[in-house]
Every structure is written in C-alpha cells, then in structure tokens.
C-alpha cells in the first residue's frame, strides 16, 4: 500500500486497534481538563478549593492540575500567608 | 522488515545504559573496541540521570551525568540502541557470542527529530509520566525528559489513539507509524551485563499505607521533586498540593527485612535520605525533617562527615523502626514507632512521609541465556564467581557484570566496578579466555 | 581577525534562572562588540544544545564561543570539545561562571545577581575577543607503568596492565609481596583464605614476561612527569645469593641471636633478624633484616647461599604512568585507649586475627583459655573530636566475620559486640544475621556514650550504657578485649610526597572527583588504587585497581600525549634568574638553564599546570601565562568594572 508521508498513522490504524483504555483515558482527561479550566475561569483557586468545587479527590486535582501546568494551560499563582498552599490560574 | 535481516559485528555488547554500562562502554571504546550499548528505556543515563543532587558533594546529578552521556552518545566506537531488549545470548565458543536484540519501534526517526516539542503540544492524550514516577502527566507523543539522550520524541503506542495530530504538526516529518519491531542478530566477542537494579515497591508493606495515603511517597519521587526538572513548581505533597513543613523519612523500607524477602542492606538509602534532608532544608528553610533509622550507614569517603553535617543543620535523627502509618483527615500522617533510645512506643505526626526504598535485583539478565546458566546469588543478584580476585566474573566465561547488577552499590562503586568489568573484558578479548 | 562570537546563557534547569534573569542577561550582552549571536538554553551541556552549538558555529562561521553556565571545573572540557567538533580551535572558547559564583551565591538578591551575571558574561566576551588559537604540547609517553605497592590492589593492577600488553614494574617496599591480605585468614564474604588469594595472584605475576617484580625496593626520587617519570628505586638485598634448603634455613634462623617483634603478626610474636616468608607471602625464601642484623656471621656458616656482603642497588626506571597502591596502616591505639597497653588482655582486631590463625584446639591467651570476648568498635574511626572523623568502612564486617570464624573454630567462646551502630552494608548484612544467630550479644553506645574499659588486676571489665536496652548500664567481664581498629593512611608517606600527591582532609590520597573520577589524581599520570584512596575491602580494592590500571594504560598506550598549552612562558630578554619563580612553583616545573648566554628560567611544558603562581613574584615581569596575558586580564577587568 502506498503510504503518504505525514499521514502514516492511517497505515497503523488499519493494522492496529486502539485500546478501549486509551480511548477512555482520553475522554476522562478532556472532561477533567475542561472542568478545571472552567473552574479557574472564575478566579484563582487552591487545590483544596478546586477539589470542593469539582467534588473531586484532592490527589486527583493535584495530578491533573500539575499536568495542565506542564502543558501550559495553567500557571502557578501566589502562596498563602502561611506559606502552605499555592493558588493556580489560567495561563494567559 | 521483520525477522533476522540484520547481522552485525561488535567486539563487546554492553547491556544497560546506566552509569555502570555507560562507563564500561566508554572504557572499551576508548581502547579501540567497537561496542554495542543496549538500553531498554528510551534514554540512556539510567537512574542517575533522574536524580536531584548526589552525596556527599551535592553536585547536581544532571550536571555531572550529561557530559558523560553525551560523551557516550558521540563516541565513534559506540553504537546505542535505546528502546531495545536482549531476547537471547548464545555462547558458541570463547570470544564468540550470538546476541539477539529486539528493538521496539519508537515511531520517530531519531536522526530527523529536532525535539521541537510541537508533537507533544498537539497530542491530546495525557497519561502518567513514568519518568516523573507518575506524579504528573505526559503526552502519548513525548520527549522522555529534557536531558534525555537521544533527545527525540517517541510515541507511546499503548496510549496513542492514532489521531494523527502529531504527524500533522511535525515540521521534519520524522514521525513514522510504519516502523515495526526489529530483530537484530549480533555477533560479539564478549558481553558486559550492567542491567542495574529495581526499586522496592512499598505496596508490599501495606502498613505504611503507600498508594492509599497520597502524602506517603517514595524516595525516588522525592528525588524528582527536588530535581531541576521537577514535576511541581516546588516541593509539594501530592495529596493536596501543600508545601510540607514536617517531613519524615522511613529508612530500610524493603531492606534488611526478611519478611519482604530482602534481608540485605541496600547500601545507598541512608546517604540519599541524608542528602535529601539537606536539600529539603535548603528548599524549605522552615521545615522540620526527621529521619527514622535502625543504623545510619555512612561508610564511604566523606559520608560520615556528611551525616554529621546534616545533624549540624538540624536534621532530626530518631533511632526507631516504624510499625504503622495512619492518615488523619487533613492528610497528615501519624507514625507509630518504637523509640529505641527510650525503649518505648511513641507516635509522631508529620505532614509528608518519604519511604526510603531499597535496592532489589533486576532479574532480567538470567533469562537472556538459553544454553548456559547465569548463576544468581541467594538474593537474585548476578553471582560473582570470584568475588574477591575478579569481582566482574560471572558463571559464564566472557560474560562480565558491572554495577548494581551484582548487588547494591553507590555511584562511585558502580563506576569502579564498571572499570573492573571493562578491564577484565579487555583481558578476555586479548587473551581469548 | 575580526571576532564573530556566539554567546550561550544557560538556565541550568533553574539552578541559574531561578535567581538570574537569563533573558535579561542575553539582551544586555547581545550588542557587545564581536557578538554575532546570543541565545539562552535550558541545559547548555545537554546533547541537543551541544548539537545546536556545532550547527551555529559551522553555519555562521563563528570564531569564538562563550557559554555562561556553571563552574569551568564541570564543563570547560565539554564546550572545548564542542568547539573542536565544529572545527573551531578549542582555545577560542571562554567559560563564564554564573552559577557557583553568582546565582548560588546571591540567591537572596535576584536583581543584583542578574547585574553581576551581565558583567561576568561581558568580561568573558572581552576575553573571547582576544583569544587566540593554541596548539597542545605533544610529549612522548613511555609505554610502561610503575605499580607501587604489591598488596592485592597492586598485584591485580599489574596483572591487568600486563594483559593489556603493557610492561609493568611492581615495586614492593617490604621483602614479601601479598600485603595485608596475606596477614588475614579467611576473607569476607566468600571465606576465601588470604594465602590462597595471594598465591593465585603471585603465580600469575611470575608467569608474565612483561612484569618485573622488585621486593625490598623503595622509590626514592622522581625527576619526571606524565609520559616520562624518571624514578630511582633503591633495592635492599635479601642477602641470599640462591635458595637454602628448608632444613638449612631453619637451622640458620635458629642460630640467629637477634630477636625482634614480628610485624607480620602485628608484634604479638617475635622473629629473628634472618627469617623466612610465612606460607602466605612470596617469594618463598628467606631474607635478612639488616637494620637489626649484627653481622655475627652465624647464619652464613650454615648455608653458603647466605651472603652478607651483598650491596644495596639503585635502579633507574622510566615509566609513562605511576599507579599508587600503597595501602593503609591499621590504626594503633594510644596507650591507655580502652586499656590498650595497660593490660595484655586488650588487643587490636588485626592482632586477634593472627591469634586465631596461630591457635588450634583452644583459644589461649596468657596461658588461659579465652571464653568471653568483647569487641569495641570504631577505635580510631568516627572519633568525635579531632583525629579521624571518618568511618573506616570495612571494620564492622571484618569484626563480625572474625567473631563468626572464631566461634566456628572455638565453639565455646562468647562474643560481645560493643558497637556504635552496625554498618554491614549490602550483602555483608548476612554476616551480621549469622552472628546474631550464633548467639552473639550486641550492645550499642554513641559518640556521647562510649564504652569504658576497666582494667583490674585479675579481670578486665567493659561497660556501656546500652542504647538497645533503653540506656541500661551493662558490664561484661572479658577474657579478651578486641579493639576493632580502623584504617589510617600510611604513616610513612614519603612515596606520595615524591609525586606531590594531594591528600584529603582524612589524609588519604585525594582523587579528582569523589563521584566520577576516583582513581585519577591532580598529578597527571599518577593514579591511585585500593585503600590508599580511602578505606576499602578486598573486592572494592580490586575493582579500583582494575579501574586504575585501565586509566594508567590510557596514558601510555598511544606512545604520545597531549598536554595543555595554557602554561607559563619566559621572556628570555627580561629574565635575570633570581629563583623567585621556581620557589613559588608548586609543581617543580621551573628550573634554571645555563644553555643560553645567561642563566634564565625554563619551563617544563609537561609539568606546568598554568596555575600562574610564578607570575606575581617575578620582579622583571619576564613571565607570561599563555591565554591569560595582561592584555586579556585587563580587558576583563575593564568589562567588569565599567559603570
């Protein structure tokens, strides 16, 4: 079969089934990403505030929030007076 | 494409591209021997390249590893296969080994990749980043880490949804989903095993609550938190993003513990914990750091002084074995322990606990050999048949062991052991026995 | 030639950019004279950035490079190599240190740190504008290595070098080779006997044509440097012209009237002035210790192979590299330290090991059978005050191994260990477990609570407030107290001084980098192996010996060596030979030459390190440091000082 450069994924798609886990994982990530970014649109929040707002366990908030920082969607804000919790905000 | 179409010749095959394997490869290469370095991961550099700083000099690990790594990757006598594993080593005769290497597709043409990260940005998938010990996500199209060598993207095909976004944005068209598994046949005269070690998995000790209590992390995760290429903006506890201020270390997690099948001492945990404690006191000047220990084993050059320095900085050392860790509502942790000095049971509260996990054997190497037996020692490390006189020798003449594949050791000892293995390998190459 | 410079400012992950605004630094210097290209980079040393630099140099025809990053100690060579790979003379590369000397030092003042970084980089640019291509000096390397010390490390290094087809001189100061291993019985953790190990190595050594062994031999001077060390070796005769029969030798020894302490048994026994090897020492022949011999002639009368007229010889050797394997001394306790020398019931661990070797059936001491043995750990190591602050690494395991062996041989003994925390690291832990299993008792003190030895007329007591039983005062009546003594550097270190080998705080020889370069030293061409670098067990010594052998071999294998061209040079017209420079030189690189019309200083290119110590002491300004000329330094000062 003729393989077009820059579109080789089509070649593999015919040979290989994408796992359900990968598809579900993508859906889940997109859902949480949207939820976190929507929540932050209204203002800066800490992990605990986000967790309460989204009704999501704190460790999960940390994981996804840090991933979004890494991917450039979220920026770290200021730390509180006790030097304990940072706030996070949408990256401009 | 598939199958044994390639037949290549090398003087030596070095299995494992960590600090020991790299050093052994360099020694052989600079003496004029052609070396194939086979690495399972996507980058060479082993565990050392993931560390924050090293004891007792507090040199930044990346700063002293990267020049080595780049020397190895540039050496004209060294060929490196990353993402590759040994499927078989067959000894035909002295100075004559047949090695079968299986190279997994990276789906990226490394030579053409400029590590521009556009694919990473385009990829919609996010999965836990194994190079950050799962504390943060990474994409399915990703550069393993910023000081990786080779520094090139790779596709994690298990997580990839084959959407083609990466390919669309790649400016050099280096992404290639037509790549397939390659099986290579290598002829070589000698083999050096530098397959390294595995970290103890603290899930095996449920009473410490690892996995269940998110503010209980492993020492390797703390290494990442302290490294310049850290997962968070500063040291944070993964349970709720709080900056910790009362940190505990639990030494001998999975070492000197017959109940988890590892009765021996891991040799490095005392020192890396003391190092991390010093780094934490630098990063978080207000934090209290307590190290719970059985014996502090600061035995190498400059180690005892480093231990005394930590005491001087205010690191709190408590002789006691942790019985149980439990979590409070606010994510803080209660450690129940026997205070040996006072001979009584006590409890202490901390807001983050680091389990100083031990060194376990990587048993991969014994499966490489189908005809000869690669003997293991009682702890499943590679057995040194002449431990005192020729520490690098194994039960198969011509096959040598370097670094932690033969037992726990720190970086200088790994380098010396690699020097030893390469020296023995050269003798074997010259003398044929 | 007009300079076209590339300047790279490194983030060092955050080590620099957390405190220094690297973008601001880049902007501030990009218009400096000569700067063609300025960039910032996350890790300048990373492979990808190095690749970029090579591409930049080639594409833009850059003829000078500055990297502002960490200390040149770490990466000067890295970036010189980058220049070379881009076909640019590596001395056109100038390093600017904005980490150790800036970001780390001024982490509390980001603005100040940034300002300082700008000046440091400008100074480096100023120097790069004046930098000139240099060619390394080439010297011939003798293809031979001198291995000093024939203990396990030296023997193993000699065999490895021989395997690599490199001629070796193995030089041992004592009359026998084998070193400390010969003095030990079974060795941990394989239980191989020391004599068997030495025998195996000796048989290999004597079968190699390219190994020359000297015993009773000492290096007395060195007049050379890397590639060509010129050594004088003084060989003391054995006073044997051939082999005496066993019987004759026994008789000759019996006839000798002189008795001295036997150092092989750590002075617990006596030997004669004429004596023979023990079964673990080689060569297997006799020797006369002329320091104690009275030349009475009694032995000569018994065996005609004994020849007291033999004379000392001095040999000249030329080698390209020197491998030091001079070993350690066991710590000798002070009189009164834990009762040492106050009663003969107190011995050191090495002495105890000899006692076990020499006893069978019953372990006797002073005519009494030994039952209770108390081991006191960390004697001469981890001293809280002064002295030796380091841990000697091997002693915990060695003491425990000894206690296991003594119990095997004499099942009636009881072992009491007075420790400061057991350090049986790695697989050695199994020995600790074994000793616990055989019923050994462990007691523990710490630096504020050391055990105490009470010597009484009829008995010796050892007391400690035992940490392991909540500080309870515990007392053991010991038939024998074994002081677990650590390793200390050789008391006689004259051979190290001959090469000006630097020592660390602990007085062991110092390596270049404790982590990555433990067998190399700052003296080019001299490597260190075994316990002369730091305490090591047998396996660790052998590993370091093999690593050092490979390193030493790399100095001599090619027959030619390149050395740094950044050295001092003499302006013959100005020099008046006042001797000030040669006195100031720490490397003996300057000597007087009379070849010219007048006496002037000459620099030994192979030895000069370019340290610059000679420059300020020269009254006539006749010395110049290549690549650090006054002009270059002044240009840097101007750049640093400008407002």
Short mmCIF file of N, CA, C and O in Angstrom, two decimals, chain C residues 128-196:
data_model
loop_
_atom_site.label_atom_id
_atom_site.label_comp_id
_atom_site.label_asym_id
_atom_site.label_seq_id
_atom_site.Cartn_x
_atom_site.Cartn_y
_atom_site.Cartn_z
N UNK C 128 37.17 36.63 25.09
CA UNK C 128 36.98 35.85 23.86
C UNK C 128 37.40 36.65 22.64
O UNK C 128 37.88 36.09 21.65
N UNK C 129 37.22 37.99 22.72
CA UNK C 129 37.63 38.84 21.59
C UNK C 129 39.13 38.73 21.37
O UNK C 129 39.62 38.87 20.25
N UNK C 130 39.89 38.53 22.45
CA UNK C 130 41.35 38.50 22.33
C UNK C 130 41.91 37.07 22.22
O UNK C 130 43.10 36.87 22.02
N UNK C 131 41.04 36.08 22.43
CA UNK C 131 41.52 34.70 22.46
C UNK C 131 42.15 34.30 21.13
O UNK C 131 41.71 34.71 20.06
N UNK C 132 43.21 33.51 21.26
CA UNK C 132 43.90 33.06 20.04
C UNK C 132 43.92 31.54 20.01
O UNK C 132 43.96 30.89 21.05
N UNK C 133 43.95 30.99 18.81
CA UNK C 133 44.03 29.52 18.73
C UNK C 133 45.37 29.04 19.28
O UNK C 133 46.41 29.69 19.09
N UNK C 134 45.35 27.94 19.98
CA UNK C 134 46.57 27.38 20.56
C UNK C 134 46.66 25.91 20.16
O UNK C 134 45.65 25.26 19.91
N UNK C 135 47.88 25.42 20.15
CA UNK C 135 48.08 24.00 19.80
C UNK C 135 48.62 23.28 21.04
O UNK C 135 49.54 23.78 21.68
N UNK C 136 48.04 22.14 21.39
CA UNK C 136 48.53 21.41 22.57
C UNK C 136 50.00 21.00 22.40
O UNK C 136 50.46 20.78 21.29
N UNK C 137 50.70 20.93 23.54
CA UNK C 137 52.07 20.42 23.50
C UNK C 137 52.02 18.91 23.39
O UNK C 137 51.20 18.27 24.02
N UNK C 138 52.92 18.36 22.63
CA UNK C 138 52.95 16.91 22.50
C UNK C 138 54.17 16.36 23.21
O UNK C 138 55.27 16.90 23.08
N UNK C 139 53.98 15.32 23.98
CA UNK C 139 55.11 14.70 24.65
C UNK C 139 55.09 13.19 24.38
O UNK C 139 54.05 12.61 24.12
N UNK C 140 56.27 12.60 24.46
CA UNK C 140 56.38 11.16 24.26
C UNK C 140 55.98 10.45 25.55
O UNK C 140 56.30 10.91 26.64
N UNK C 141 55.25 9.36 25.43
CA UNK C 141 54.86 8.60 26.62
C UNK C 141 55.56 7.25 26.61
O UNK C 141 55.45 6.50 25.65
N UNK C 142 56.32 6.98 27.67
CA UNK C 142 56.98 5.67 27.82
C UNK C 142 55.90 4.61 27.99
O UNK C 142 55.05 4.75 28.85
N UNK C 143 55.98 3.54 27.22
CA UNK C 143 54.97 2.51 27.40
C UNK C 143 55.38 1.54 28.50
O UNK C 143 55.86 0.43 28.25
N UNK C 144 55.24 2.00 29.72
CA UNK C 144 55.49 1.17 30.90
C UNK C 144 54.85 1.87 32.08
O UNK C 144 54.74 3.09 32.10
N UNK C 145 54.40 1.08 33.05
CA UNK C 145 53.76 1.65 34.24
C UNK C 145 54.46 1.10 35.47
O UNK C 145 54.77 -0.08 35.54
N UNK C 146 54.71 2.00 36.44
CA UNK C 146 55.24 1.55 37.73
C UNK C 146 54.06 1.41 38.68
O UNK C 146 53.29 2.34 38.87
N UNK C 147 53.91 0.21 39.23
CA UNK C 147 52.87 -0.02 40.25
C UNK C 147 53.58 -0.06 41.59
O UNK C 147 54.48 -0.88 41.80
N UNK C 148 53.21 0.86 42.47
CA UNK C 148 53.91 0.96 43.75
C UNK C 148 53.06 0.33 44.84
O UNK C 148 51.95 0.80 45.13
N UNK C 149 53.57 -0.76 45.39
CA UNK C 149 52.83 -1.49 46.42
C UNK C 149 52.29 -2.78 45.85
O UNK C 149 51.57 -2.77 44.85
N UNK C 150 52.68 -3.91 46.45
CA UNK C 150 52.26 -5.21 45.92
C UNK C 150 51.33 -5.92 46.89
O UNK C 150 51.50 -7.09 47.21
N UNK C 151 50.33 -5.20 47.35
CA UNK C 151 49.22 -5.84 48.05
C UNK C 151 48.25 -6.33 47.00
O UNK C 151 48.57 -6.38 45.81
N UNK C 152 47.04 -6.63 47.42
CA UNK C 152 46.08 -7.19 46.47
C UNK C 152 45.79 -6.21 45.34
O UNK C 152 45.70 -6.60 44.17
N UNK C 153 45.70 -4.91 45.65
CA UNK C 153 45.40 -3.93 44.60
C UNK C 153 46.56 -3.84 43.60
O UNK C 153 46.36 -3.88 42.39
N UNK C 154 47.78 -3.73 44.11
CA UNK C 154 48.94 -3.60 43.23
C UNK C 154 49.12 -4.84 42.37
O UNK C 154 49.40 -4.75 41.16
N UNK C 155 48.98 -6.00 42.98
CA UNK C 155 49.16 -7.24 42.21
C UNK C 155 48.14 -7.35 41.09
O UNK C 155 48.45 -7.68 39.96
N UNK C 156 46.89 -7.04 41.45
CA UNK C 156 45.82 -7.16 40.47
C UNK C 156 46.00 -6.12 39.34
O UNK C 156 45.79 -6.43 38.17
N UNK C 157 46.41 -4.92 39.69
CA UNK C 157 46.64 -3.88 38.69
C UNK C 157 47.76 -4.30 37.75
O UNK C 157 47.68 -4.13 36.52
N UNK C 158 48.83 -4.89 38.31
CA UNK C 158 49.97 -5.30 37.50
C UNK C 158 49.54 -6.36 36.48
O UNK C 158 49.89 -6.30 35.30
N UNK C 159 48.72 -7.31 36.94
CA UNK C 159 48.27 -8.37 36.02
C UNK C 159 47.39 -7.79 34.91
O UNK C 159 47.53 -8.12 33.74
N UNK C 160 46.51 -6.86 35.30
CA UNK C 160 45.63 -6.25 34.29
C UNK C 160 46.44 -5.49 33.24
O UNK C 160 46.18 -5.59 32.04
N UNK C 161 47.44 -4.74 33.69
CA UNK C 161 48.27 -3.98 32.75
C UNK C 161 49.04 -4.93 31.84
O UNK C 161 49.16 -4.72 30.63
N UNK C 162 49.55 -5.99 32.44
CA UNK C 162 50.27 -6.98 31.66
C UNK C 162 49.37 -7.58 30.58
O UNK C 162 49.78 -7.76 29.43
N UNK C 163 48.11 -7.84 30.95
CA UNK C 163 47.14 -8.36 29.98
C UNK C 163 46.94 -7.40 28.82
O UNK C 163 46.62 -7.80 27.71
N UNK C 164 47.06 -6.12 29.11
CA UNK C 164 46.87 -5.12 28.05
C UNK C 164 48.16 -4.90 27.28
O UNK C 164 48.30 -3.92 26.56
N UNK C 165 49.12 -5.79 27.50
CA UNK C 165 50.37 -5.73 26.76
C UNK C 165 51.21 -4.52 27.16
O UNK C 165 51.87 -3.90 26.33
N UNK C 166 51.16 -4.17 28.42
CA UNK C 166 51.91 -3.02 28.89
C UNK C 166 52.95 -3.48 29.91
O UNK C 166 52.60 -4.13 30.89
N UNK C 167 54.22 -3.19 29.70
CA UNK C 167 55.24 -3.58 30.66
C UNK C 167 55.00 -2.93 32.03
O UNK C 167 54.58 -1.78 32.11
N UNK C 168 55.23 -3.69 33.08
CA UNK C 168 54.94 -3.22 34.44
C UNK C 168 56.14 -3.44 35.34
O UNK C 168 56.80 -4.48 35.27
N UNK C 169 56.44 -2.46 36.17
CA UNK C 169 57.37 -2.65 37.28
C UNK C 169 56.55 -2.66 38.54
O UNK C 169 55.88 -1.67 38.86
N UNK C 170 56.58 -3.76 39.25
CA UNK C 170 55.82 -3.87 40.50
C UNK C 170 56.81 -3.71 41.65
O UNK C 170 57.71 -4.52 41.83
N UNK C 171 56.65 -2.62 42.39
CA UNK C 171 57.66 -2.24 43.38
C UNK C 171 57.08 -2.38 44.79
O UNK C 171 56.12 -1.70 45.13
N UNK C 172 57.68 -3.26 45.58
CA UNK C 172 57.18 -3.50 46.95
C UNK C 172 58.27 -3.15 47.95
O UNK C 172 59.41 -3.59 47.83
N UNK C 173 57.89 -2.38 48.95
CA UNK C 173 58.85 -1.92 49.94
C UNK C 173 59.30 -3.03 50.88
O UNK C 173 60.46 -3.12 51.25
N UNK C 174 58.38 -3.89 51.26
CA UNK C 174 58.75 -4.95 52.20
C UNK C 174 59.40 -6.11 51.43
O UNK C 174 59.35 -6.15 50.20
N UNK C 175 59.99 -7.07 52.14
CA UNK C 175 60.67 -8.16 51.44
C UNK C 175 59.73 -9.13 50.73
O UNK C 175 60.16 -9.93 49.92
N UNK C 176 58.44 -9.06 51.08
CA UNK C 176 57.50 -10.03 50.50
C UNK C 176 56.30 -9.31 49.91
O UNK C 176 55.86 -8.28 50.42
N UNK C 177 55.76 -9.90 48.86
CA UNK C 177 54.54 -9.31 48.32
C UNK C 177 53.33 -10.05 48.91
O UNK C 177 53.46 -11.15 49.43
N UNK C 178 52.19 -9.41 48.81
CA UNK C 178 50.98 -10.01 49.40
C UNK C 178 50.22 -9.03 50.27
O UNK C 178 49.01 -9.12 50.41
N UNK C 179 50.98 -8.09 50.84
CA UNK C 179 50.33 -7.01 51.57
C UNK C 179 49.50 -7.48 52.75
O UNK C 179 49.78 -8.51 53.37
N UNK C 180 48.47 -6.72 53.05
CA UNK C 180 47.63 -7.00 54.22
C UNK C 180 46.84 -8.29 54.07
O UNK C 180 46.53 -8.95 55.06
N UNK C 181 46.47 -8.61 52.84
CA UNK C 181 45.64 -9.81 52.63
C UNK C 181 46.38 -11.06 53.12
O UNK C 181 45.78 -11.97 53.68
N UNK C 182 47.70 -11.06 52.95
CA UNK C 182 48.50 -12.20 53.40
C UNK C 182 48.42 -12.36 54.91
O UNK C 182 48.60 -13.45 55.44
N UNK C 183 48.18 -11.27 55.60
CA UNK C 183 48.15 -11.31 57.06
C UNK C 183 46.80 -11.77 57.61
O UNK C 183 46.65 -11.97 58.79
N UNK C 184 45.83 -11.85 56.74
CA UNK C 184 44.48 -12.18 57.18
C UNK C 184 44.22 -13.66 56.93
O UNK C 184 44.79 -14.24 56.03
N UNK C 185 43.34 -14.25 57.69
CA UNK C 185 42.94 -15.63 57.44
C UNK C 185 41.88 -15.66 56.36
O UNK C 185 42.10 -15.22 55.24
N UNK C 186 40.69 -16.13 56.74
CA UNK C 186 39.61 -16.14 55.76
C UNK C 186 39.08 -14.73 55.56
O UNK C 186 39.00 -13.95 56.50
N UNK C 187 38.72 -14.45 54.32
CA UNK C 187 38.28 -13.09 53.99
C UNK C 187 36.77 -13.08 53.79
O UNK C 187 36.21 -14.03 53.23
N UNK C 188 36.15 -11.98 54.23
CA UNK C 188 34.71 -11.91 53.97
C UNK C 188 34.50 -11.45 52.54
O UNK C 188 35.35 -10.76 52.01
N UNK C 189 33.38 -11.74 51.93
CA UNK C 189 32.32 -12.59 52.43
C UNK C 189 32.39 -13.98 51.78
O UNK C 189 31.56 -14.84 52.06
N UNK C 190 33.41 -14.20 50.94
CA UNK C 190 33.47 -15.50 50.25
C UNK C 190 34.16 -16.56 51.10
O UNK C 190 34.14 -17.73 50.75
N UNK C 191 34.82 -16.13 52.20
CA UNK C 191 35.58 -17.04 53.05
C UNK C 191 36.82 -17.62 52.39
O UNK C 191 37.37 -18.61 52.85
N UNK C 192 37.24 -17.02 51.29
CA UNK C 192 38.48 -17.48 50.67
C UNK C 192 39.64 -17.11 51.59
O UNK C 192 39.70 -15.98 52.08
N UNK C 193 40.56 -18.04 51.85
CA UNK C 193 41.68 -17.68 52.71
C UNK C 193 42.63 -16.71 52.01
O UNK C 193 42.88 -16.82 50.80
N UNK C 194 43.16 -15.76 52.77
CA UNK C 194 44.05 -14.75 52.21
C UNK C 194 45.25 -15.37 51.51
O UNK C 194 45.66 -14.93 50.43
N UNK C 195 45.83 -16.44 52.10
CA UNK C 195 47.02 -17.03 51.49
C UNK C 195 46.73 -17.61 50.11
O UNK C 195 47.53 -17.50 49.20
N UNK C 196 45.54 -18.20 49.98
CA UNK C 196 45.17 -18.80 48.70
C UNK C 196 45.05 -17.70 47.63
O UNK C 196 45.51 -17.86 46.50
#
